[in-house]
Every structure is written in structure tokens, then in C-alpha cells.
Coordinates of C-alpha atoms in Angstrom, one line a residue:
M1 CA -13.8 -25.0 -39.9
E2 CA -15.4 -21.7 -39.0
E3 CA -14.3 -20.5 -35.6
F4 CA -17.0 -20.3 -33.0
V5 CA -17.2 -17.0 -31.2
S6 CA -19.5 -16.8 -28.2
K7 CA -21.7 -13.7 -27.9
N8 CA -23.1 -12.0 -24.9
F9 CA -26.8 -11.4 -24.5
I10 CA -26.7 -7.8 -25.8
Q11 CA -25.0 -8.9 -29.0
E12 CA -27.6 -11.7 -29.4
A13 CA -30.4 -9.2 -28.9
I14 CA -29.0 -6.7 -31.4
E15 CA -28.3 -9.4 -34.0
K16 CA -31.9 -10.8 -33.6
D17 CA -33.4 -7.3 -34.0
L18 CA -31.4 -6.7 -37.1
K19 CA -32.2 -10.1 -38.6
E20 CA -35.9 -9.7 -37.9
G21 CA -35.9 -6.2 -39.5
H22 CA -36.9 -4.2 -36.3
Y23 CA -34.0 -1.9 -37.1
D24 CA -31.8 -1.5 -40.2
H25 CA -28.8 -0.1 -38.2
V26 CA -27.5 0.2 -34.7
Q27 CA -27.5 3.5 -32.8
T28 CA -26.6 3.8 -29.1
R29 CA -25.9 6.6 -26.7
F30 CA -24.0 7.2 -23.5
P31 CA -26.2 9.4 -21.4
P32 CA -24.5 10.6 -18.2
E33 CA -25.9 13.3 -15.9
P34 CA -23.3 16.2 -15.8
N35 CA -23.5 16.4 -12.0
G36 CA -20.1 14.9 -11.1
Y37 CA -17.0 13.1 -12.4
L38 CA -17.2 9.7 -14.1
H39 CA -15.9 6.7 -12.2
V40 CA -14.8 3.1 -13.0
G41 CA -18.4 1.9 -13.2
H42 CA -19.1 4.4 -16.0
A43 CA -16.1 3.0 -17.8
K44 CA -18.0 -0.2 -18.3
A45 CA -21.1 1.6 -19.7
I46 CA -18.8 3.6 -22.0
C47 CA -17.2 0.5 -23.3
I48 CA -20.5 -1.2 -23.9
D49 CA -22.4 1.8 -25.4
F50 CA -19.6 2.8 -27.8
G51 CA -18.3 -0.8 -28.3
M52 CA -21.6 -2.2 -29.5
A53 CA -22.0 0.7 -31.9
Q54 CA -18.5 0.1 -33.3
Q55 CA -19.0 -3.7 -33.6
Y56 CA -22.1 -3.3 -35.7
N57 CA -20.9 -0.3 -37.8
G58 CA -23.4 1.9 -36.1
T59 CA -23.1 5.3 -34.2
C60 CA -23.0 6.3 -30.6
N61 CA -23.9 9.8 -29.3
L62 CA -22.8 11.4 -26.1
R63 CA -26.1 12.8 -24.7
L64 CA -25.8 14.8 -21.5
D65 CA -28.9 14.2 -19.3
D66 CA -29.3 17.8 -18.1
T67 CA -32.8 17.6 -16.7
N68 CA -31.8 18.8 -13.2
P69 CA -30.2 22.2 -13.6
V70 CA -29.6 22.6 -9.8
K71 CA -26.8 19.9 -9.8
E72 CA -25.3 20.3 -13.2
D73 CA -22.2 22.2 -14.3
T74 CA -20.2 22.7 -17.5
E75 CA -17.1 21.6 -15.5
Y76 CA -18.5 18.1 -15.4
I77 CA -19.4 18.2 -19.1
D78 CA -15.8 19.0 -20.0
A79 CA -14.5 16.2 -17.7
I80 CA -16.9 13.7 -19.1
M81 CA -15.7 14.4 -22.7
E82 CA -12.1 14.1 -21.6
D83 CA -12.7 10.8 -19.9
I84 CA -14.5 9.3 -23.0
Q85 CA -11.7 10.4 -25.3
W86 CA -9.0 9.1 -22.9
L87 CA -10.7 5.7 -23.0
G88 CA -10.3 5.7 -26.8
F89 CA -13.8 6.4 -28.0
K90 CA -15.3 9.0 -30.3
W91 CA -18.9 10.0 -30.3
D92 CA -20.9 10.7 -33.4
K93 CA -22.7 13.8 -31.9
V94 CA -22.8 15.7 -28.6
L95 CA -26.4 16.1 -27.6
Y96 CA -28.3 17.1 -24.6
A97 CA -31.7 16.1 -23.1
S98 CA -32.4 19.8 -23.2
D99 CA -32.3 19.6 -27.0
Y100 CA -35.6 17.7 -26.6
F101 CA -37.3 19.9 -24.0
D102 CA -39.9 21.1 -26.5
D103 CA -40.6 17.6 -27.7
I104 CA -40.8 16.3 -24.2
Y105 CA -43.3 19.0 -23.2
K106 CA -45.5 18.2 -26.2
C107 CA -45.5 14.6 -25.1
A108 CA -46.7 15.6 -21.6
V109 CA -49.5 17.6 -23.1
K110 CA -50.4 14.6 -25.3
L111 CA -50.7 12.3 -22.3
I112 CA -53.0 14.8 -20.6
E113 CA -55.1 15.0 -23.7
K114 CA -55.4 11.2 -23.7
G115 CA -56.4 11.2 -20.1
K116 CA -53.1 9.5 -19.2
A117 CA -51.6 12.3 -17.0
Y118 CA -52.9 14.6 -14.3
V119 CA -51.8 17.5 -12.2
C120 CA -51.4 16.5 -8.5
D121 CA -51.3 18.9 -5.5
L122 CA -50.0 16.3 -3.0
S123 CA -46.6 17.1 -1.4
A124 CA -43.6 14.9 -2.0
D125 CA -44.1 13.3 1.4
E126 CA -47.8 12.7 0.7
I127 CA -47.0 11.1 -2.7
R128 CA -44.6 8.7 -1.0
E129 CA -47.3 7.9 1.6
Y130 CA -50.0 7.3 -1.0
R131 CA -47.6 5.1 -3.1
G132 CA -47.8 2.2 -0.7
T133 CA -45.2 -0.5 -0.2
L134 CA -43.9 -3.6 -1.9
T135 CA -46.6 -5.6 -0.1
E136 CA -49.4 -3.1 0.0
P137 CA -51.0 -1.3 -3.0
G138 CA -51.0 2.4 -3.2
K139 CA -54.0 4.8 -3.0
N140 CA -55.3 7.1 -5.7
S141 CA -54.5 10.7 -5.3
P142 CA -57.6 12.9 -4.6
Y143 CA -56.6 14.9 -7.7
R144 CA -56.4 11.8 -10.0
D145 CA -59.9 12.4 -11.5
R146 CA -59.5 16.0 -12.6
S147 CA -60.8 16.6 -16.1
I148 CA -58.6 16.8 -19.1
E149 CA -59.5 20.5 -19.5
E150 CA -58.6 21.3 -15.9
N151 CA -55.3 19.4 -16.1
L152 CA -54.4 21.2 -19.4
D153 CA -55.2 24.5 -17.7
L154 CA -53.2 23.7 -14.6
F155 CA -50.2 22.4 -16.5
K156 CA -50.1 25.6 -18.6
R157 CA -50.3 27.7 -15.4
M158 CA -47.5 25.6 -13.9
T159 CA -45.4 26.3 -17.0
D160 CA -46.2 30.0 -16.8
G161 CA -44.9 30.3 -13.2
E162 CA -48.2 30.8 -11.4
F163 CA -47.5 28.3 -8.7
P164 CA -44.6 28.0 -6.3
D165 CA -42.0 25.3 -6.5
G166 CA -43.2 22.0 -5.0
S167 CA -46.8 22.9 -4.9
K168 CA -47.9 20.8 -8.0
V169 CA -46.5 18.1 -10.2
L170 CA -47.7 16.3 -13.3
R171 CA -48.1 12.6 -12.9
A172 CA -48.7 9.8 -15.3
K173 CA -52.0 8.0 -14.7
I174 CA -51.1 4.2 -14.7
D175 CA -52.0 1.9 -11.9
M176 CA -51.6 2.6 -8.1
A177 CA -52.0 -1.2 -7.4
S178 CA -49.2 -2.3 -9.7
P179 CA -46.7 -4.6 -8.1
N180 CA -44.0 -2.4 -9.7
L181 CA -43.8 0.8 -7.6
N182 CA -42.4 2.7 -10.7
M183 CA -45.8 2.2 -12.4
R184 CA -47.8 3.8 -9.5
D185 CA -48.5 7.1 -11.1
P186 CA -44.9 8.4 -11.3
V187 CA -44.2 12.1 -11.4
I188 CA -43.2 13.2 -14.9
Y189 CA -42.9 17.0 -14.5
R190 CA -42.1 19.3 -11.5
I191 CA -42.0 23.1 -11.0
L192 CA -38.4 24.2 -10.6
R193 CA -37.2 27.8 -10.8
A194 CA -33.6 27.2 -11.7
H195 CA -31.3 28.7 -14.3
H196 CA -30.3 26.1 -16.9
H197 CA -26.8 26.1 -18.4
R198 CA -28.2 25.9 -21.9
T199 CA -31.9 27.1 -21.9
G200 CA -31.4 29.9 -19.4
D201 CA -34.7 30.9 -17.7
K202 CA -37.0 29.7 -20.5
W203 CA -38.4 26.8 -18.4
L204 CA -40.0 26.8 -15.0
V205 CA -41.0 23.2 -15.3
Y206 CA -38.5 20.3 -15.9
P207 CA -39.2 16.7 -16.9
M208 CA -38.2 13.8 -14.6
Y209 CA -35.5 11.4 -15.9
D210 CA -37.8 8.5 -16.4
F211 CA -40.0 10.5 -18.7
A212 CA -37.3 12.4 -20.6
H213 CA -35.1 9.4 -21.2
P214 CA -37.3 7.2 -23.4
I215 CA -38.5 10.2 -25.4
S216 CA -35.0 11.5 -25.9
D217 CA -33.9 8.0 -27.0
T218 CA -36.6 7.6 -29.5
V219 CA -36.6 11.2 -30.9
E220 CA -32.8 10.9 -31.3
G221 CA -33.1 7.6 -33.2
V222 CA -31.5 5.4 -30.6
T223 CA -32.2 1.7 -31.5
H224 CA -30.8 0.1 -28.3
S225 CA -30.8 1.9 -25.0
L226 CA -28.2 0.1 -23.0
C227 CA -28.2 0.8 -19.3
S228 CA -27.3 -0.8 -16.0
L229 CA -29.4 -3.3 -14.1
E230 CA -30.8 -0.8 -11.7
F231 CA -33.1 0.4 -14.5
E232 CA -34.6 -3.0 -15.2
D233 CA -37.6 -2.2 -13.0
H234 CA -38.0 1.0 -14.9
R235 CA -38.3 -0.7 -18.3
P236 CA -42.1 -1.3 -18.1
L237 CA -42.4 2.5 -17.5
Y238 CA -40.0 3.2 -20.4
D239 CA -42.1 1.0 -22.7
W240 CA -45.4 2.4 -21.4
F241 CA -44.5 5.9 -22.2
L242 CA -43.4 5.0 -25.8
K243 CA -46.5 3.0 -26.3
E244 CA -48.9 5.7 -25.1
L245 CA -47.1 8.3 -27.1
E246 CA -47.5 6.1 -30.2
F247 CA -43.9 6.3 -31.5
E248 CA -43.5 4.4 -34.7
A249 CA -40.0 3.1 -34.1
P250 CA -39.5 3.1 -30.3
S251 CA -36.1 2.4 -28.8
R252 CA -35.5 -0.9 -27.0
Q253 CA -34.0 -0.8 -23.4
I254 CA -31.5 -3.6 -22.5
E255 CA -29.9 -3.8 -19.0
F256 CA -26.6 -5.2 -17.9
A257 CA -24.9 -5.7 -14.5
R258 CA -23.1 -2.7 -13.0
M259 CA -19.4 -2.7 -12.3
N260 CA -18.9 -3.3 -8.6
L261 CA -15.3 -3.4 -7.3
N262 CA -14.3 -4.4 -3.8
Y263 CA -12.4 -1.9 -1.7
T264 CA -14.0 0.8 -3.8
L265 CA -16.7 3.4 -3.3
T266 CA -18.2 5.2 -6.3
S267 CA -21.1 7.2 -4.7
K268 CA -20.8 10.7 -6.0
R269 CA -22.4 12.0 -2.8
R270 CA -19.8 10.2 -0.6
C271 CA -16.9 11.2 -2.9
L272 CA -18.0 14.8 -2.8
K273 CA -17.7 14.7 1.0
L274 CA -14.2 13.4 0.7
V275 CA -13.3 16.3 -1.6
R276 CA -15.0 19.0 0.4
E277 CA -13.5 17.9 3.7
G278 CA -10.0 17.7 2.3
I279 CA -9.6 14.0 3.0
V280 CA -8.5 13.7 -0.7
S281 CA -6.9 16.4 -2.8
G282 CA -9.7 16.5 -5.3
W283 CA -11.8 14.5 -7.7
D284 CA -8.6 13.4 -9.5
D285 CA -6.8 12.3 -6.3
P286 CA -5.1 9.0 -7.4
R287 CA -6.9 7.1 -4.6
M288 CA -10.3 8.0 -6.0
S289 CA -12.4 5.6 -8.2
T290 CA -12.9 8.4 -10.7
L291 CA -11.5 8.0 -14.2
C292 CA -9.5 11.2 -13.8
G293 CA -8.1 9.9 -10.6
M294 CA -7.1 6.6 -12.2
R295 CA -5.6 8.5 -15.1
R296 CA -3.5 10.7 -12.7
R297 CA -2.4 7.6 -10.8
G298 CA -1.0 6.1 -14.0
Y299 CA -3.6 3.6 -15.1
T300 CA -3.7 3.3 -18.8
S301 CA -6.8 3.4 -21.0
A302 CA -5.7 0.1 -22.6
A303 CA -5.6 -1.5 -19.2
V304 CA -9.0 -0.3 -18.2
R305 CA -10.5 -1.5 -21.5
D306 CA -8.8 -4.9 -21.0
F307 CA -10.2 -5.0 -17.5
I308 CA -13.8 -4.3 -18.7
D309 CA -13.3 -7.1 -21.4
R310 CA -12.2 -9.6 -18.8
V311 CA -15.1 -8.8 -16.5
G312 CA -17.5 -9.3 -19.4
V313 CA -21.2 -8.5 -19.8
S314 CA -23.7 -10.3 -17.7
K315 CA -27.2 -9.9 -16.2
A316 CA -26.1 -10.9 -12.7
D317 CA -24.7 -8.3 -10.3
S318 CA -21.3 -9.4 -8.8
V319 CA -18.3 -7.9 -7.1
V320 CA -15.1 -7.9 -9.0
D321 CA -11.7 -8.1 -7.2
V322 CA -9.7 -4.9 -7.5
R323 CA -6.6 -7.1 -8.0
L324 CA -7.9 -8.0 -11.5
L325 CA -7.8 -4.3 -12.4
E326 CA -4.2 -4.0 -11.0
Y327 CA -3.2 -7.1 -12.9
C328 CA -4.4 -5.5 -16.2
V329 CA -2.6 -2.3 -15.4
R330 CA 0.6 -4.2 -14.6
N331 CA 0.4 -6.3 -17.8
D332 CA 0.0 -3.2 -20.0
L333 CA 2.7 -1.2 -18.3
N334 CA 5.2 -4.1 -18.4
E335 CA 5.0 -3.9 -22.2
T336 CA 4.9 -0.1 -22.6
A337 CA 6.6 1.6 -19.7
P338 CA 10.3 2.7 -20.0
R339 CA 12.6 1.5 -17.2
A340 CA 14.2 4.0 -14.9
M341 CA 16.7 3.8 -12.0
A342 CA 15.2 5.4 -8.9
V343 CA 16.1 5.1 -5.2
L344 CA 13.2 5.9 -2.8
D345 CA 15.0 5.6 0.6
P346 CA 18.6 6.4 -0.2
V347 CA 21.9 5.5 1.6
K348 CA 25.2 6.5 0.0
V349 CA 27.6 3.8 -1.3
V350 CA 31.3 4.7 -1.7
I351 CA 33.3 2.5 -4.0
D352 CA 36.8 2.9 -2.4
N353 CA 38.8 1.5 -5.3
Y354 CA 37.0 3.3 -8.1
P355 CA 39.0 6.3 -9.5
E356 CA 37.9 9.6 -7.9
G357 CA 36.5 12.1 -10.4
E358 CA 35.8 9.4 -13.1
T359 CA 32.5 8.9 -14.8
E360 CA 31.5 6.2 -17.2
Y361 CA 28.2 5.5 -18.9
M362 CA 26.3 2.2 -18.7
E363 CA 24.0 1.1 -21.5
I364 CA 20.5 0.3 -20.3
E365 CA 17.5 -1.0 -22.3
N366 CA 14.6 1.4 -22.3
N367 CA 12.2 -1.6 -22.2
P368 CA 13.4 -5.2 -22.5
E369 CA 9.9 -6.2 -23.5
D370 CA 10.0 -3.9 -26.6
V371 CA 12.8 -4.6 -29.1
N372 CA 12.1 -1.2 -30.7
A373 CA 12.4 0.8 -27.5
G374 CA 16.2 1.4 -27.8
V375 CA 18.8 2.0 -25.2
R376 CA 20.1 4.9 -23.2
K377 CA 23.3 5.8 -21.2
V378 CA 23.3 6.1 -17.4
A379 CA 26.2 7.7 -15.5
F380 CA 28.1 5.6 -13.1
A381 CA 30.7 7.0 -10.6
R382 CA 32.5 6.4 -7.3
E383 CA 29.6 7.6 -5.1
L384 CA 26.1 6.0 -5.6
F385 CA 22.8 5.9 -3.8
I386 CA 21.1 2.5 -3.2
E387 CA 18.0 1.6 -1.2
R388 CA 18.5 1.6 2.5
D389 CA 16.7 -1.8 2.7
D390 CA 19.3 -3.2 0.3
F391 CA 22.0 -3.0 3.1
M392 CA 22.1 -4.8 6.4
E393 CA 25.1 -4.8 8.7
D394 CA 24.1 -8.0 10.5
A395 CA 22.2 -9.9 7.9
P396 CA 20.5 -13.3 8.2
K397 CA 21.8 -16.2 6.1
K398 CA 19.5 -15.8 3.1
F399 CA 19.9 -12.0 2.8
F400 CA 21.2 -11.8 -0.8
R401 CA 21.8 -8.1 -0.9
L402 CA 24.6 -5.9 0.5
T403 CA 26.2 -6.9 3.8
P404 CA 29.9 -6.9 4.9
G405 CA 31.9 -9.5 3.1
Q406 CA 29.2 -10.3 0.5
E407 CA 29.1 -9.5 -3.2
V408 CA 26.2 -8.2 -5.3
R409 CA 25.9 -6.9 -8.8
L410 CA 25.0 -3.3 -9.4
K411 CA 22.4 -3.6 -12.2
N412 CA 23.9 -3.1 -15.7
A413 CA 27.3 -2.3 -14.1
Y414 CA 29.9 -4.0 -11.8
I415 CA 30.0 -6.6 -9.1
V416 CA 30.9 -5.0 -5.8
K417 CA 31.9 -6.4 -2.4
C418 CA 30.9 -4.7 0.8
T419 CA 33.8 -3.8 3.2
G420 CA 31.9 -1.9 5.9
C421 CA 29.8 1.0 6.8
K422 CA 29.7 4.3 8.7
K423 CA 27.1 5.4 11.3
D424 CA 26.1 8.6 13.0
E425 CA 25.8 9.3 16.7
N426 CA 22.3 7.6 16.7
G427 CA 23.5 4.5 15.1
V428 CA 21.9 5.3 11.7
I429 CA 24.0 4.1 8.8
T430 CA 25.1 7.1 6.7
E431 CA 27.6 5.5 4.3
V432 CA 28.3 2.0 3.0
Y433 CA 31.8 1.1 1.7
C434 CA 32.5 -1.3 -1.2
E435 CA 35.2 -2.4 -3.6
Y436 CA 34.4 -3.2 -7.2
D437 CA 35.7 -5.8 -9.6
A438 CA 36.7 -3.9 -12.8
N439 CA 36.4 -7.1 -14.9
T440 CA 32.7 -7.7 -14.3
R441 CA 31.2 -5.0 -16.5
S442 CA 29.5 -6.0 -19.7
G443 CA 32.1 -6.9 -22.3
M444 CA 34.8 -7.6 -19.7
P445 CA 36.3 -11.0 -19.0
D446 CA 34.3 -11.8 -15.9
A447 CA 31.0 -10.1 -17.1
N448 CA 29.1 -13.3 -16.7
R449 CA 30.3 -14.2 -13.2
K450 CA 27.3 -15.0 -11.1
V451 CA 26.3 -13.5 -7.7
K452 CA 22.9 -14.0 -6.0
G453 CA 21.9 -10.4 -5.6
T454 CA 21.3 -7.5 -8.1
L455 CA 20.7 -4.0 -6.8
H456 CA 19.5 -0.8 -8.6
W457 CA 21.3 2.5 -8.0
V458 CA 21.8 6.1 -9.1
S459 CA 25.0 8.1 -9.3
C460 CA 25.0 10.8 -6.5
N461 CA 26.3 13.5 -8.8
H462 CA 24.2 12.5 -11.9
C463 CA 20.7 12.2 -10.5
L464 CA 17.8 14.5 -9.5
Q465 CA 15.9 14.7 -6.3
A466 CA 12.2 13.9 -6.5
E467 CA 9.1 13.5 -4.4
V468 CA 7.5 10.1 -4.6
R469 CA 3.9 9.5 -3.5
L470 CA 3.1 5.9 -2.6
Y471 CA -0.6 5.4 -3.2
D472 CA -2.6 2.4 -1.9
L473 CA -6.3 1.5 -1.5
L474 CA -8.3 4.4 0.1
W475 CA -10.6 2.0 2.0
K476 CA -9.4 -0.7 4.4
V477 CA -12.6 -2.8 4.2
E478 CA -13.8 -4.9 1.4
N479 CA -17.3 -3.4 1.1
P480 CA -17.1 0.2 2.1
R481 CA -20.8 1.0 1.2
D482 CA -22.2 -1.7 3.5
E483 CA -19.7 -1.0 6.2
L484 CA -20.6 2.7 6.2
A485 CA -24.3 1.9 6.6
A486 CA -23.5 -0.5 9.5
I487 CA -21.4 2.1 11.3
R488 CA -24.0 4.8 10.9
E489 CA -26.7 2.5 12.1
A490 CA -24.7 1.4 15.2
K491 CA -23.3 4.8 16.2
K492 CA -26.1 7.1 14.8
C493 CA -23.4 9.2 13.3
E494 CA -22.9 11.3 10.2
A495 CA -21.5 9.7 7.0
L496 CA -18.2 11.6 7.3
E497 CA -17.5 10.3 10.8
A498 CA -18.3 6.8 9.6
M499 CA -16.0 7.2 6.5
K500 CA -13.1 8.2 8.7
E501 CA -13.3 4.9 10.6
I502 CA -12.7 2.8 7.4
I503 CA -10.3 5.0 5.5
N504 CA -6.9 3.3 5.1
P505 CA -4.4 5.4 7.1
D506 CA -1.6 4.1 4.8
S507 CA -3.4 5.0 1.6
L508 CA -0.8 7.7 0.9
K509 CA 2.8 8.0 2.0
V510 CA 4.9 10.9 0.7
L511 CA 8.7 10.4 0.3
P512 CA 10.3 13.8 -0.2
N513 CA 13.9 12.8 -0.7
C514 CA 14.1 10.3 -3.5
Y515 CA 16.6 10.2 -6.3
I516 CA 16.1 9.3 -10.0
E517 CA 18.2 9.4 -13.1
K518 CA 18.1 12.7 -15.0
F519 CA 16.3 11.5 -18.2
A520 CA 13.0 11.4 -16.2
A521 CA 13.0 15.2 -16.1
T522 CA 12.7 15.3 -19.9
L523 CA 9.4 13.4 -19.9
P524 CA 6.0 15.2 -19.9
P525 CA 3.5 14.9 -17.0
L526 CA 1.5 11.6 -16.9
S527 CA 4.3 9.7 -18.6
Y528 CA 4.6 6.1 -17.4
L529 CA 7.8 4.5 -15.9
Q530 CA 8.9 1.3 -14.3
F531 CA 11.2 2.0 -11.4
Q532 CA 13.4 -1.1 -11.6
R533 CA 12.8 -3.5 -8.7
I534 CA 10.2 -1.2 -7.2
G535 CA 7.1 -0.8 -9.3
Y536 CA 5.2 1.2 -11.9
F537 CA 5.0 5.0 -11.5
N538 CA 3.9 8.0 -13.5
I539 CA 4.8 11.6 -13.5
D540 CA 2.2 13.7 -11.6
K541 CA 0.4 16.5 -13.4
E542 CA 1.9 19.0 -11.0
S543 CA 5.5 17.8 -11.6
T544 CA 8.0 20.2 -13.1
P545 CA 11.6 19.8 -14.2
D546 CA 12.6 21.7 -11.0
K547 CA 10.3 19.7 -8.7
L548 CA 9.7 16.2 -9.9
I549 CA 6.7 14.3 -8.5
F550 CA 6.0 10.7 -9.1
N551 CA 2.9 8.7 -8.2
R552 CA 3.0 4.9 -7.6
T553 CA 0.6 3.3 -9.9
V554 CA 1.0 -0.4 -8.9
G555 CA 3.7 -2.6 -7.6
L556 CA 5.7 -5.0 -9.8
K557 CA 4.0 -8.0 -8.2
D558 CA 0.7 -8.6 -6.5
T559 CA 1.5 -8.3 -2.8
W560 CA -2.1 -8.3 -1.7
G561 CA -1.9 -11.7 0.1
K562 CA 1.1 -10.6 2.1
I563 CA -0.5 -7.4 3.2
N564 CA -3.8 -8.8 4.3
K565 CA -2.7 -11.9 6.2

């Protein structure tokens, strides 16, 4: 029996178009504006745009929407390319909206010649006032009935730089009474004296996105213009332009729901404030929702793609729980990350009956989930570090770690029994004393003797000091965007002041005196590791062999419920 595979609505639309002969191939594009860094929401668009092209043996271009030179920068272009490649996709061509500026300009002239566009002298505020509301129709501009000849002349003079910025715009002539506000004579060109990163000072007028986008799509040969649901109300305008411009094989726009994560803020404007005010260390701060931040934190591209697949493609906006993303990261790292011994809050253990000056090497699996990962040797000696939380002098009954009179196993090594501890003048424990059972190492007679607790450790004389950064959610409220709006409305304050009220004060804790086994110093930055019994970490990009820095990616288990009770 043939296996039934369900398809999402985009796949159904593409297959219908191919079957009916509307297109003989599939071509998509990913069209970000290079005015900032890509975030987790863009990851969904990337996976859909490139994924659909791959599925139907088509092509996908990267097209940078550089129609607003004031906000654009080559720094962002480089970052966008790096993010796409990190996610595992490859574009067919790198293109720019500016590649089509001559074509777009000719299309504007064609609309004027057809009586479908006019030069308007209203200011931006006046245009908004004339547009009307959702319940009231707009009013015609007093300049709407200019002749074709006058409009052609004025548009040329706009292009030649005769008028100041903001004094005139070119508008499409559609319907000021349309129930869709996007159809009420939208602006399609504005005067803007700004140096463009590719065209220099050639242009003094620049097209608006809603005009440039459908023309760029169609001239480029895009068959299916896939975009987020916010552009659904723009689709009638997209189709109107292509119809009036009489393109023979116009592109088809299809919308899908955006990626909305709880406890996450993706607004470029808000994120820029965090960066500029030094609240985060930069766009790639591991607490940010940017792809470069997620990469620096240790999220894998495979986990992000898995997350996008699990969320699926739908028409309805919804909010996805950030725990699902963490689950995908945890799943992938469990299978791929090497294990390491690390102690974050150390206290020294002295094994009194272990020979002084002796060192032996314990065999540890690099990754028990991967039979091909191999093993390595870890030094064991008389003095070790363990986690301070793994010792308690006066322990409750069900404390199965180290306490006087109780036995535990040191992972991959011996069973030890605690005999006491030493404190400083403030009562802080400085050393823990134990005795070991030499017959309990692997291969020895009592190797399989059972005890209830197992602790990780590092040898004091065979480890390296490291800085560990414990990252958590940046926001302490489930819906930061709405909460920001509510605070600003209630307190009449600036966005930055409102943001400071809902930032999680525990989103970053820096532990400067941690210890890890030496092999970690041989790994390159951004390598993934599991610190045994603690969580998943990666090596920060600023880490060096002389100053190791690790970022916590995610814990071994979901502790969300415990934290938020």
C-alpha cells in the first residue's frame, strides 16, 4: 500500500500550479532587508523558502531588499549570508532589489502613462489624514486629477533632484474608498537623497517595498512568493501592480503564519536599544533571539530546523512555547555532544588513603549515544574537585550525595566514603575528606557494587580553570511585546525604561572559578559539550586556550516547571 503523506497548504498550492501548467518549475526567494540581524522568526521563512525549492527540484535566490539606503549596511548582508549557510541552505544566486531599479522605474512611468499613478504634494501626515480609517473611506488627494503629461513631467523633475525630500511622492491611483487601506492610493516612490551601498548617488528617488517587491519577484522569475501572514492584506496590491503592468507570467504570493515564541522579543528596534544601551553584549549575545546569538549560545542548526519542522506551516498565528525549541536542542546535543567532566562551584576532596603523588587514568566514553565516538583517558589522583552542592555536612535522609559516613561513586572511578570535612573561620567548608575502596574501579572485584549516588569530579592537578556563563531567558514575562506596551501606556515612559522592568535579572550569571578537564582546551570555539550531570555547553567565540569561556546552552532536563511555580 502506498504510504499517505500529508501536505501543507503551500505544498498543495505549488503542486496544483504545476499540475495545471501555470509554471513548469518552482523558483522561490528569501528577501530580507539588510537593516539588522536575522532572528528565530526568519529561520522559519528561510526553511520554507529554501525548503520548498529543494522539495520540488527548483531554485531559491537570496535577494536583499535594499530599497531603503538610510538603514542598510553591508555588515548586515554578511551576517544574513552567514546565518543562511549555518542553517544548511545554499542559494542559487545572490541578488538585490537594486538590480531592478531601472525596471522598477520604467514600471512607474508605465503606470503614469496609463493614468494609474500621479504625483502628490501632500505631506506624510496629510496623506495619513486623507487615507481614512477602517470604518471611514478616504478622500481623494487634490492632486489626484493631474494630467498624464503633468505627472510625467513632475516625476522626471523629482528624479532629477529639483524638489526637496518629502515634498512630493508618486502614488498609485486605485480606490480611496477601498475597505483595504493598502489599496487607498499607496505611495510607490519617494524623494530620498541618500547614498546607496550599490548604486551610489545615481538615484534621488527610491521605490517603496510594496511596489518594488512584486516587480522584483516577477522580473527575477520567482514563481511562488512565500511570505509571512502580515503581508496577506498586501496581496491585492501585489496582484494589482502585476495586472496593471501586464506581466505575462506574474508571481504568485502565498502567506504563512509567522514564528511567535513566548518569552521572546524579535523587534529589531527594541533589540537595537538593548545593544546600544549595553544591556546585552551585542547582536550575538546568547540571550538574544538572533540566529547569531543562538549560534553563539550553542544551539545547533539541526535543532533549529527540527524545531521549525515540528511547529509546521499554518495559516493561523499562534505562540509557540520556547520549551519546544529547548527540547529540540537538547535532543540533538544528546546525540552529538562529547561528554566532559567540569565542576562549576568547586570544593576540594582529599582521598586520605590514596597514594600521594600517584596518578591513574580512567577511561571515559566520549558519547555513550554514539558507538563511533570512542573513548579518552581522564587523570585521577588523591586531590579532586567536586561540586559544593554535592556535599552536605548535616544531610537529610534522602540526600544521596556526599555526607559523613555515606558512600558515593566517583563517576568512572572508585567508590569513596566521606570521613569528615574542614572549615574556615567563617564556617565555610574548604576541604572534604574521604577514603576510597580500591576494589571498586572498573575491572576490579567489587566494580559492580551498588551505591545510590554518583558524582562527577576533576583532578585538582590535571584540570584547567575556566569561566562559565549561565544563560537563561532574557525576559521574565511570557509576552514581552504586549507587556512593554502596557507598561508604556500606564507609566507614559520610554521603551528602554519599560524594558528594564521586565528583563530577567538572572538571565546571566558568570562563574569565574570553574574547573574542567584539559581536553576541552584542544577544541575550537563554538564546539559543543555536555558537562556531565550539569547540562549542555559550548565554547564561546572569545575563548582561548589560556582563558577558557563556556556558555550554557540548555540544561540536561526541562526545569521550567520548577522555576516558574
